[in-house]
mmCIF file of C-alpha atoms and ligand atoms in Angstrom:
data_model
loop_
_atom_site.group_PDB
_atom_site.id
_atom_site.type_symbol
_atom_site.label_atom_id
_atom_site.label_comp_id
_atom_site.label_asym_id
_atom_site.label_seq_id
_atom_site.Cartn_x
_atom_site.Cartn_y
_atom_site.Cartn_z
ATOM 1 C CA MET J 43 225.287 2.012 58.390
ATOM 2 C CA ASP J 44 221.778 3.414 57.540
ATOM 3 C CA PRO J 45 220.907 4.890 54.163
ATOM 4 C CA GLY J 46 220.833 8.490 55.319
ATOM 5 C CA GLN J 47 224.197 8.333 56.620
ATOM 6 C CA VAL J 48 225.553 6.991 53.254
ATOM 7 C CA LEU J 49 223.772 9.804 51.627
ATOM 8 C CA LEU J 50 225.089 12.511 53.803
ATOM 9 C CA GLY J 51 228.523 11.073 53.442
ATOM 10 C CA ILE J 52 228.292 11.004 49.493
ATOM 11 C CA VAL J 53 226.959 14.829 49.902
ATOM 12 C CA LEU J 54 229.862 15.577 51.973
ATOM 13 C CA VAL J 55 232.460 14.236 49.672
ATOM 14 C CA LEU J 56 230.655 15.744 46.676
ATOM 15 C CA MET J 57 230.699 19.237 48.221
ATOM 16 C CA LEU J 58 234.332 18.799 49.378
ATOM 17 C CA ALA J 59 235.285 17.877 45.671
ATOM 18 C CA ALA J 60 233.428 20.958 44.486
ATOM 19 C CA VAL J 61 234.970 23.244 46.881
ATOM 20 C CA SER J 62 238.458 22.024 46.290
ATOM 21 C CA SER J 63 238.108 22.039 42.600
ATOM 22 C CA ALA J 64 236.511 25.822 42.777
ATOM 23 C CA GLN J 65 239.592 26.601 44.552
ATOM 24 C CA ASP J 66 241.894 25.256 41.881
ATOM 25 C CA CYS J 67 240.233 26.931 39.242
ATOM 26 C CA THR J 68 241.999 30.305 38.911
ATOM 27 C CA CYS J 69 244.044 31.678 36.301
ATOM 28 C CA ALA J 70 247.985 31.943 37.185
ATOM 29 C CA SER J 71 249.127 34.344 34.568
ATOM 30 C CA ASN J 72 245.915 36.520 34.767
ATOM 31 C CA LYS J 73 243.797 37.652 37.753
ATOM 32 C CA ARG J 74 241.528 39.800 35.564
ATOM 33 C CA THR J 75 239.496 36.549 34.640
ATOM 34 C CA THR J 76 236.581 34.872 36.014
ATOM 35 C CA CYS J 77 237.246 31.414 36.061
ATOM 36 C CA ALA J 78 234.747 28.410 36.258
ATOM 37 C CA LEU J 79 234.572 24.623 35.615
ATOM 38 C CA ASP J 80 232.755 23.684 32.366
ATOM 39 C CA ARG J 81 230.713 20.560 32.076
ATOM 40 C CA SER J 82 233.585 18.261 31.684
ATOM 41 C CA GLY J 83 235.212 19.566 34.625
ATOM 42 C CA ILE J 84 237.928 21.805 32.946
ATOM 43 C CA CYS J 85 238.720 25.083 34.211
ATOM 44 C CA VAL J 86 237.835 27.843 31.648
ATOM 45 C CA CYS J 87 239.117 31.413 32.455
ATOM 46 C CA ARG J 88 237.271 34.159 30.530
ATOM 47 C CA LEU J 89 238.707 37.797 30.537
ATOM 48 C CA ILE J 90 236.808 40.312 32.427
ATOM 49 C CA GLY J 91 234.454 42.207 30.097
ATOM 50 C CA SER J 92 235.015 39.949 27.073
ATOM 51 C CA ALA J 93 234.319 36.480 26.126
ATOM 52 C CA TRP J 94 238.107 35.775 25.411
ATOM 53 C CA VAL J 95 239.189 32.680 26.966
ATOM 54 C CA ALA J 96 242.721 33.021 28.389
ATOM 55 C CA ASN J 97 245.509 30.813 28.209
ATOM 56 C CA CYS J 98 246.573 30.616 31.649
ATOM 57 C CA SER J 99 249.990 28.929 31.163
ATOM 58 C CA THR J 100 251.222 31.905 29.089
ATOM 59 C CA LEU J 101 251.229 35.679 29.380
ATOM 60 C CA THR J 102 247.949 37.376 27.921
ATOM 61 C CA SER J 103 248.474 39.605 25.168
ATOM 62 C CA LYS J 104 248.652 43.532 25.801
ATOM 63 C CA CYS J 105 245.933 44.164 23.548
ATOM 64 C CA LEU J 106 243.242 42.044 25.468
ATOM 65 C CA LEU J 107 244.713 43.284 28.736
ATOM 66 C CA MET J 108 244.225 46.517 27.816
ATOM 67 C CA LYS J 109 240.671 45.863 26.979
ATOM 68 C CA THR J 110 240.078 44.172 30.484
ATOM 69 C CA GLU J 111 241.291 47.534 31.842
ATOM 70 C CA MET J 112 238.547 49.367 30.292
ATOM 71 C CA THR J 113 236.241 47.328 32.036
ATOM 72 C CA PRO J 114 237.645 47.229 35.785
ATOM 73 C CA ALA J 115 236.399 44.792 37.925
ATOM 74 C CA LYS J 116 236.208 47.121 40.875
ATOM 75 C CA PRO J 117 236.818 51.018 40.896
ATOM 76 C CA ARG J 118 240.181 51.920 39.992
ATOM 77 C CA ARG J 119 242.196 53.610 42.597
ATOM 78 C CA VAL J 120 243.428 56.853 40.854
ATOM 79 C CA PRO J 121 246.344 58.802 42.553
ATOM 80 C CA SER J 122 245.290 62.045 43.635
ATOM 81 C CA HIS J 123 247.638 63.646 41.010
ATOM 82 C CA GLY J 124 246.939 61.128 38.435
ATOM 83 C CA PHE J 125 244.778 61.099 35.289
ATOM 84 C CA LEU J 126 244.267 58.705 32.647
ATOM 85 C CA ASP J 127 246.071 59.615 29.243
ATOM 86 C CA ASN J 128 243.746 58.892 26.377
ATOM 87 C CA ASP J 129 246.744 57.959 24.482
ATOM 88 C CA GLY J 130 248.279 55.338 27.022
ATOM 89 C CA ILE J 131 245.147 53.645 27.724
ATOM 90 C CA TYR J 132 242.338 53.167 25.294
ATOM 91 C CA ASP J 133 239.907 50.534 24.457
ATOM 92 C CA PRO J 134 241.898 48.481 21.757
ATOM 93 C CA ASP J 135 240.529 46.494 19.048
ATOM 94 C CA CYS J 136 242.367 43.319 18.923
ATOM 95 C CA ALA J 137 242.583 40.707 16.275
ATOM 96 C CA ALA J 138 241.560 37.016 16.778
ATOM 97 C CA SER J 139 245.189 36.211 17.768
ATOM 98 C CA GLY J 140 245.124 38.670 20.496
ATOM 99 C CA ALA J 141 247.336 41.187 18.793
ATOM 100 C CA PHE J 142 246.525 44.815 18.172
ATOM 101 C CA LYS J 143 244.850 45.652 14.954
ATOM 102 C CA ALA J 144 247.079 48.178 13.043
ATOM 103 C CA LYS J 145 244.225 50.636 13.095
ATOM 104 C CA GLN J 146 242.663 51.996 16.267
ATOM 105 C CA CYS J 147 239.996 54.303 16.963
ATOM 106 C CA ASN J 148 238.783 56.315 19.977
ATOM 107 C CA GLY J 149 235.058 55.258 19.554
ATOM 108 C CA THR J 150 234.563 58.140 17.363
ATOM 109 C CA ASP J 151 235.854 58.976 13.917
ATOM 110 C CA THR J 152 239.390 59.838 15.291
ATOM 111 C CA CYS J 153 241.814 56.699 14.405
ATOM 112 C CA TRP J 154 245.496 56.256 14.382
ATOM 113 C CA CYS J 155 247.963 53.744 13.610
ATOM 114 C CA VAL J 156 249.809 51.560 16.393
ATOM 115 C CA ASN J 157 252.864 49.187 16.552
ATOM 116 C CA SER J 158 252.742 45.867 17.924
ATOM 117 C CA ALA J 159 253.002 47.134 21.369
ATOM 118 C CA GLY J 160 249.828 49.262 21.098
ATOM 119 C CA VAL J 161 251.758 52.503 20.931
ATOM 120 C CA ARG J 162 250.541 55.205 18.540
ATOM 121 C CA ARG J 163 253.024 55.569 15.697
ATOM 122 C CA THR J 164 251.220 58.156 13.361
ATOM 123 C CA ASP J 165 249.307 61.326 13.680
ATOM 124 C CA LYS J 166 245.462 60.944 14.664
ATOM 125 C CA GLY J 167 243.197 61.066 11.509
ATOM 126 C CA GLU J 168 239.851 60.562 10.120
ATOM 127 C CA ARG J 169 238.737 57.047 10.129
ATOM 128 C CA THR J 170 238.380 57.022 6.255
ATOM 129 C CA LYS J 171 241.585 58.928 5.414
ATOM 130 C CA LEU J 172 243.783 57.118 7.422
ATOM 131 C CA ASN J 173 245.535 54.085 6.100
ATOM 132 C CA CYS J 174 247.306 51.535 8.501
ATOM 133 C CA SER J 175 248.142 49.001 5.952
ATOM 134 C CA GLU J 176 250.127 46.844 8.348
ATOM 135 C CA LEU J 177 250.957 46.077 11.852
ATOM 136 C CA VAL J 178 254.408 47.498 12.309
ATOM 137 C CA ARG J 179 256.529 45.408 14.579
ATOM 138 C CA THR J 180 257.842 46.710 17.896
ATOM 139 C CA ASN J 181 261.240 44.626 17.729
ATOM 140 C CA HIS J 182 263.307 46.451 20.424
ATOM 141 C CA ILE J 183 262.078 47.419 23.797
ATOM 142 C CA PHE J 184 264.378 49.468 26.093
ATOM 143 C CA ILE J 185 263.530 49.625 29.586
ATOM 144 C CA GLU J 186 265.182 51.797 32.075
ATOM 145 C CA LEU J 187 264.828 51.538 35.754
ATOM 146 C CA LYS J 188 265.975 53.731 38.474
ATOM 147 C CA HIS J 189 266.353 52.143 41.821
ATOM 148 C CA LYS J 190 266.221 54.000 45.174
ATOM 149 C CA LYS J 191 269.413 55.426 46.523
ATOM 150 C CA ARG J 192 271.405 53.164 48.958
ATOM 151 C CA SER J 193 274.945 53.527 50.539
ATOM 152 C CA ASP J 194 276.472 51.321 48.203
ATOM 153 C CA PRO J 195 275.741 50.170 44.577
ATOM 154 C CA PHE J 196 274.720 46.658 43.998
ATOM 155 C CA ILE J 197 277.153 44.497 42.342
ATOM 156 C CA ASN J 198 276.983 44.692 38.554
ATOM 157 C CA SER J 199 276.566 40.807 37.775
ATOM 158 C CA GLU J 200 274.251 40.285 40.548
ATOM 159 C CA VAL J 201 271.743 43.122 39.180
ATOM 160 C CA ALA J 202 271.939 41.574 35.794
ATOM 161 C CA ASN J 203 271.412 37.781 37.012
ATOM 162 C CA ALA J 204 268.360 38.927 39.169
ATOM 163 C CA LEU J 205 266.632 40.569 36.285
ATOM 164 C CA ARG J 206 267.360 37.975 33.861
ATOM 165 C CA TYR J 207 266.097 35.222 36.290
ATOM 166 C CA THR J 208 262.633 37.425 36.746
ATOM 167 C CA ILE J 209 262.306 38.007 32.957
ATOM 168 C CA GLN J 210 262.901 34.333 32.187
ATOM 169 C CA ASN J 211 261.071 33.196 34.890
ATOM 170 C CA ARG J 212 258.411 35.269 35.827
ATOM 171 C CA TYR J 213 257.509 36.515 32.347
ATOM 172 C CA LYS J 214 258.779 33.468 30.508
ATOM 173 C CA LEU J 215 260.745 35.332 27.986
ATOM 174 C CA HIS J 216 263.326 33.200 26.030
ATOM 175 C CA PRO J 217 266.751 34.090 27.019
ATOM 176 C CA ASN J 218 267.811 34.718 23.522
ATOM 177 C CA TYR J 219 265.543 38.161 23.547
ATOM 178 C CA ILE J 220 267.198 39.525 26.508
ATOM 179 C CA ARG J 221 270.107 41.298 24.331
ATOM 180 C CA ASP J 222 271.805 42.936 27.531
ATOM 181 C CA ILE J 223 271.162 44.405 30.962
ATOM 182 C CA GLU J 224 273.667 47.044 31.961
ATOM 183 C CA TYR J 225 273.822 48.523 35.493
ATOM 184 C CA GLU J 226 275.474 52.082 36.138
ATOM 185 C CA TYR J 227 274.201 52.925 39.748
ATOM 186 C CA PRO J 228 271.486 54.042 40.146
ATOM 187 C CA PHE J 229 270.324 52.890 36.398
ATOM 188 C CA ILE J 230 269.642 49.664 35.150
ATOM 189 C CA SER J 231 268.670 49.224 31.182
ATOM 190 C CA ILE J 232 267.406 46.296 29.792
ATOM 191 C CA ASN J 233 267.506 45.695 26.234
ATOM 192 C CA LEU J 234 265.052 43.155 24.718
ATOM 193 C CA LYS J 235 264.907 42.449 21.088
ATOM 194 C CA GLN J 236 262.936 40.171 19.151
ATOM 195 C CA ASN J 237 262.151 40.504 15.273
ATOM 196 C CA ALA J 238 259.238 38.753 13.772
ATOM 197 C CA SER J 239 261.537 36.126 12.050
ATOM 198 C CA GLN J 240 262.808 35.022 15.207
ATOM 199 C CA LYS J 241 259.661 34.973 17.193
ATOM 200 C CA LEU J 242 258.001 31.253 17.325
ATOM 201 C CA ASN J 243 254.269 31.186 17.989
ATOM 202 C CA SER J 244 254.778 29.783 21.375
ATOM 203 C CA ASP J 245 257.219 32.417 22.618
ATOM 204 C CA VAL J 246 255.796 35.294 24.586
ATOM 205 C CA ASP J 247 256.083 38.512 22.872
ATOM 206 C CA ILE J 248 258.545 41.231 24.419
ATOM 207 C CA ALA J 249 255.770 43.848 24.359
ATOM 208 C CA ASP J 250 253.687 41.671 26.784
ATOM 209 C CA VAL J 251 256.479 41.224 28.914
ATOM 210 C CA ALA J 252 257.088 44.836 29.287
ATOM 211 C CA TYR J 253 253.510 45.392 30.134
ATOM 212 C CA TYR J 254 253.415 42.802 32.726
ATOM 213 C CA PHE J 255 256.821 44.005 34.047
ATOM 214 C CA GLU J 256 255.450 47.726 34.167
ATOM 215 C CA LYS J 257 252.199 46.398 35.913
ATOM 216 C CA ASP J 258 254.126 44.545 38.474
ATOM 217 C CA VAL J 259 256.500 47.704 39.182
ATOM 218 C CA LYS J 260 253.429 49.859 39.339
ATOM 219 C CA ARG J 261 251.946 47.348 42.153
ATOM 220 C CA ASP J 262 248.938 46.424 39.943
ATOM 221 C CA SER J 263 250.205 42.980 39.119
ATOM 222 C CA ILE J 264 248.361 41.025 36.472
ATOM 223 C CA PHE J 265 249.191 37.696 37.753
ATOM 224 C CA HIS J 266 247.263 35.562 40.365
ATOM 225 C CA SER J 267 247.484 37.163 43.834
ATOM 226 C CA ASN J 268 249.511 34.244 45.093
ATOM 227 C CA ASN J 269 252.439 35.202 42.766
ATOM 228 C CA SER J 270 253.538 38.469 44.245
ATOM 229 C CA PHE J 271 256.236 40.407 42.794
ATOM 230 C CA SER J 272 259.597 41.331 44.409
ATOM 231 C CA LEU J 273 262.876 42.056 43.023
ATOM 232 C CA SER J 274 266.118 41.323 45.224
ATOM 233 C CA VAL J 275 269.682 41.556 44.250
ATOM 234 C CA GLY J 276 272.019 39.599 46.477
ATOM 235 C CA GLY J 277 269.523 39.287 49.275
ATOM 236 C CA GLU J 278 268.617 42.991 49.327
ATOM 237 C CA PRO J 279 265.566 44.472 47.847
ATOM 238 C CA LEU J 280 265.622 46.295 44.585
ATOM 239 C CA ASP J 281 263.163 49.260 44.823
ATOM 240 C CA VAL J 282 262.372 50.545 41.768
ATOM 241 C CA GLU J 283 261.371 54.297 42.001
ATOM 242 C CA GLU J 284 261.298 55.293 38.125
ATOM 243 C CA MET J 285 260.604 53.203 35.142
ATOM 244 C CA LEU J 286 260.905 54.324 31.466
ATOM 245 C CA ILE J 287 259.958 52.088 28.557
ATOM 246 C CA TYR J 288 260.996 53.076 25.199
ATOM 247 C CA TYR J 289 259.478 51.248 22.125
ATOM 248 C CA VAL J 290 261.612 50.870 18.756
ATOM 249 C CA ASP J 291 259.713 49.978 15.813
ATOM 250 C CA GLU J 292 260.980 48.149 12.588
ATOM 251 C CA LYS J 293 260.151 51.187 10.781
ATOM 252 C CA PRO J 294 260.315 54.771 11.586
ATOM 253 C CA PRO J 295 256.885 56.420 12.966
ATOM 254 C CA GLU J 296 255.203 58.601 10.559
ATOM 255 C CA PHE J 297 254.596 61.716 12.681
ATOM 256 C CA SER J 298 253.947 64.766 10.096
ATOM 257 C CA MET J 299 254.854 67.561 12.399
ATOM 258 C CA LYS J 300 257.999 65.931 13.774
ATOM 259 C CA GLN J 301 260.999 65.878 11.249
ATOM 260 C CA LEU J 302 263.493 63.418 11.294
ATOM 261 C CA THR J 303 267.200 64.884 11.457
ATOM 262 C CA PRO J 304 269.109 63.730 8.701
ATOM 263 C CA GLY J 305 271.665 61.223 9.532
ATOM 264 C CA VAL J 306 269.980 59.769 12.382
ATOM 265 C CA ILE J 307 269.563 56.098 13.009
ATOM 266 C CA ALA J 308 266.446 54.719 11.294
ATOM 267 C CA VAL J 309 264.977 53.101 14.554
ATOM 268 C CA VAL J 310 263.445 55.741 16.700
ATOM 269 C CA VAL J 311 262.238 56.055 20.069
ATOM 270 C CA PHE J 312 259.074 57.723 20.302
ATOM 271 C CA VAL J 313 257.302 56.979 23.234
ATOM 272 C CA ILE J 314 258.147 57.082 26.743
ATOM 273 C CA LEU J 315 255.868 55.761 29.312
ATOM 274 C CA ALA J 316 257.011 57.166 32.809
ATOM 275 C CA LEU J 317 256.182 56.042 36.270
ATOM 276 C CA PHE J 318 257.281 58.495 39.105
ATOM 277 C CA ILE J 319 256.805 57.570 42.409
ATOM 278 C CA GLY J 320 256.107 60.603 44.353
ATOM 279 C CA ILE J 321 257.461 63.096 41.556
ATOM 280 C CA THR J 322 255.106 65.087 39.590
ATOM 281 C CA VAL J 323 257.205 67.297 37.306
ATOM 282 C CA LEU J 324 260.551 66.310 35.974
ATOM 283 C CA VAL J 325 262.696 67.188 32.864
ATOM 284 C CA ILE J 326 265.229 64.488 31.899
ATOM 285 C CA THR J 327 268.059 65.712 29.709
ATOM 286 C CA ARG J 328 269.896 63.868 27.470
ATOM 287 C CA ARG J 329 271.716 61.004 29.178
ATOM 288 C CA ARG J 330 275.033 59.960 27.881
ATOM 289 C CA ARG J 331 274.427 56.257 28.026
ATOM 290 C CA ILE J 332 271.429 56.425 25.394
ATOM 291 C CA GLY J 333 273.070 58.569 22.878
ATOM 292 C CA LYS J 334 270.286 58.639 20.466
ATOM 293 C CA TYR J 335 267.479 59.849 22.624
ATOM 294 C CA LYS J 336 267.630 63.416 23.100
ATOM 295 C CA LYS J 337 265.286 65.380 25.329
ATOM 296 C CA VAL J 338 262.330 64.082 26.920
ATOM 297 C CA GLU J 339 259.782 65.804 29.089
ATOM 298 C CA ILE J 340 257.710 63.789 31.687
ATOM 299 C CA LYS J 341 254.816 65.554 33.540
ATOM 300 C CA GLU J 342 252.394 63.403 35.662
ATOM 301 C CA MET J 343 252.548 59.862 36.940
ATOM 302 C CA GLY J 344 251.969 57.323 34.516
ATOM 303 C CA GLU J 345 251.401 59.801 31.725
ATOM 304 C CA MET J 346 252.563 58.757 28.393
ATOM 305 C CA ARG J 347 254.188 61.123 25.945
ATOM 306 C CA ARG J 348 255.916 61.236 22.622
ATOM 307 C CA GLY J 349 259.433 62.356 22.715
ATOM 308 C CA GLN J 350 261.742 63.717 20.229
ATOM 309 C CA ASN J 351 262.342 61.492 17.077
ATOM 310 C CA VAL J 352 266.308 62.242 17.282
HETATM 311 C C1 NAG R 500 248.956 29.908 42.292
HETATM 312 O O1 NAG R 500 247.661 29.975 41.619
HETATM 313 C C2 NAG R 500 248.086 29.279 40.526
HETATM 314 C C3 NAG R 500 246.569 29.317 39.926
HETATM 315 O O2 NAG R 500 245.760 28.635 40.661
HETATM 316 C C4 NAG R 500 248.629 27.923 40.565
HETATM 317 O O3 NAG R 500 248.561 27.234 39.443
HETATM 318 C C5 NAG R 500 249.814 28.062 41.433
HETATM 319 O O4 NAG R 500 250.415 26.812 41.634
HETATM 320 C C6 NAG R 500 249.653 28.554 42.626
HETATM 321 N N1 NAG R 500 250.890 29.140 43.005
HETATM 322 C C7 NAG R 500 251.312 29.011 44.360
HETATM 323 C C8 NAG R 500 252.830 29.267 44.888
HETATM 324 O O5 NAG R 500 250.362 28.206 45.349
HETATM 325 C C1 NAG R 501 238.714 61.073 20.360
HETATM 326 O O1 NAG R 501 239.931 61.694 19.883
HETATM 327 C C2 NAG R 501 239.793 63.257 19.732
HETATM 328 C C3 NAG R 501 241.186 63.739 19.125
HETATM 329 O O2 NAG R 501 242.077 63.403 19.933
HETATM 330 C C4 NAG R 501 239.127 63.806 20.718
HETATM 331 O O3 NAG R 501 238.815 64.941 20.375
HETATM 332 C C5 NAG R 501 237.937 63.132 21.175
HETATM 333 O O4 NAG R 501 237.225 63.707 22.401
HETATM 334 C C6 NAG R 501 238.215 61.412 21.380
HETATM 335 N N1 NAG R 501 236.949 61.018 21.649
HETATM 336 C C7 NAG R 501 236.700 59.998 22.627
HETATM 337 C C8 NAG R 501 235.574 59.350 22.750
HETATM 338 O O5 NAG R 501 237.721 59.642 23.534
HETATM 339 C C1 NAG R 502 246.008 52.992 1.321
HETATM 340 O O1 NAG R 502 246.735 51.871 1.149
HETATM 341 C C2 NAG R 502 246.457 51.083 -0.223
HETATM 342 C C3 NAG R 502 247.283 50.100 -0.362
HETATM 343 O O2 NAG R 502 248.677 49.998 0.105
HETATM 344 C C4 NAG R 502 246.663 52.055 -1.293
HETATM 345 O O3 NAG R 502 246.224 51.667 -2.659
HETATM 346 C C5 NAG R 502 245.560 53.613 -1.147
HETATM 347 O O4 NAG R 502 245.981 54.259 -2.204
HETATM 348 C C6 NAG R 502 246.264 54.088 0.151
HETATM 349 N N1 NAG R 502 245.065 55.128 0.463
HETATM 350 C C7 NAG R 502 245.659 56.269 0.972
HETATM 351 C C8 NAG R 502 244.497 57.498 1.299
HETATM 352 O O5 NAG R 502 246.808 56.560 1.143
HETATM 353 C C1 NAG R 503 266.410 38.867 13.359
HETATM 354 O O1 NAG R 503 267.126 39.009 14.430
HETATM 355 C C2 NAG R 503 268.444 37.868 14.123
HETATM 356 C C3 NAG R 503 269.214 37.655 15.351
HETATM 357 O O2 NAG R 503 269.761 38.933 15.841
HETATM 358 C C4 NAG R 503 269.136 38.246 12.985
HETATM 359 O O3 NAG R 503 270.132 37.263 12.795
HETATM 360 C C5 NAG R 503 268.170 38.566 11.885
HETATM 361 O O4 NAG R 503 268.946 38.895 10.519
HETATM 362 C C6 NAG R 503 266.995 39.277 12.153
HETATM 363 N N1 NAG R 503 266.082 39.430 11.162
HETATM 364 C C7 NAG R 503 265.749 40.674 10.501
HETATM 365 C C8 NAG R 503 264.686 40.582 9.518
HETATM 366 O O5 NAG R 503 265.874 41.718 10.886
HETATM 367 C C1 NAG R 504 248.938 27.843 25.941
HETATM 368 O O1 NAG R 504 250.179 28.249 25.930
HETATM 369 C C2 NAG R 504 251.304 27.518 25.978
HETATM 370 C C3 NAG R 504 252.633 28.113 25.984
HETATM 371 O O2 NAG R 504 252.756 28.844 24.800
HETATM 372 C C4 NAG R 504 251.083 26.446 24.621
HETATM 373 O O3 NAG R 504 252.127 25.529 24.642
HETATM 374 C C5 NAG R 504 249.737 26.038 24.643
HETATM 375 O O4 NAG R 504 249.555 25.258 23.499
HETATM 376 C C6 NAG R 504 248.620 27.018 24.656
HETATM 377 N N1 NAG R 504 247.254 26.360 24.967
HETATM 378 C C7 NAG R 504 246.183 26.427 24.243
HETATM 379 C C8 NAG R 504 245.229 26.224 24.404
HETATM 380 O O5 NAG R 504 246.418 27.478 23.300
#
């Protein structure tokens, strides 16, 4: 063999190696990253718009995800009736751990305190006057799904099993934190509970699970595109048409304008994130299964609102 052919062979092998390793260098748990091999051939994925290195074998924290959303890789597709609620999505300040900092500001002197899910839990105030002494933990997340009408309800246990499976396997939540899943046609309620003393460092946080889930339902998955989202129950698709997420904190929120009714349970639901596909205005009144939440008004797709502290 002449030296030219040998050289060509080597070059081809090297090129193939480069191509195949470049293909492998992607982030399974977060597509909002740019990945490259470092000098030692290790695939390093950084979040778009920041220098954060993602751990691709677990969920990325909600705070860091929200940051990547403020710097979209390509122009966002905003639905015609949609708008971005400043309260729902903002450019958050994240701690070194990836968690939300207790105090968040909107670039001006206006600040507010958030819980560990990044949801506002106080009035807005001036930077200097506002005191967010601690990050209050969201230890209970209640997700309510409504599926499309069908001739027969699904089988109760199959619904619970399908969702349990997805939450454990897709979002990697330890089963201990899935308190219960209930089904009452066409509503599915999922209770996730995780307090600070239970949560190990290696455990994913229920707030991150809820965010990944929300994005999946909105068809804006955070996972690598080879990992598409589908829910099915007993072999039939479960089409979610409505999703509400309630955040319950360890401590009641501190909104000055809203009085807590005496005798009410200390944990209070105060934020509702609504996703209505094809519905723009809707008023939900108290639902018997969720005794402690009173009246909630939802207006636009994806809008975030504070409910009543009841
Ligand atoms: C999808 O891509 C990720 C990241 O490259 C990889 O780890 C995973 O195995 C792939 N999954 C499938 C089903 O191809
Ligand atoms: C910050 O919030 C205040 C009060 O809600 C608002 O008036 C102001 O326009 C916001 N600024 C930015 C940059 O979003
Ligand atoms: C803020 O919190 C600190 C520590 O809890 C307290 O000493 C201080 O007085 C508080 N400031 C205001 C304005 O509430
Ligand atoms: C955390 O949850 C566990 C299990 O539900 C419970 O036993 C424990 O008392 C809780 N801890 C706190 C501080 O609420
Ligand atoms: C990435 O996350 C996994 C799962 O929580 C953990 O075991 C691993 O140590 C993490 N790796 C790094 C580099 O932090």
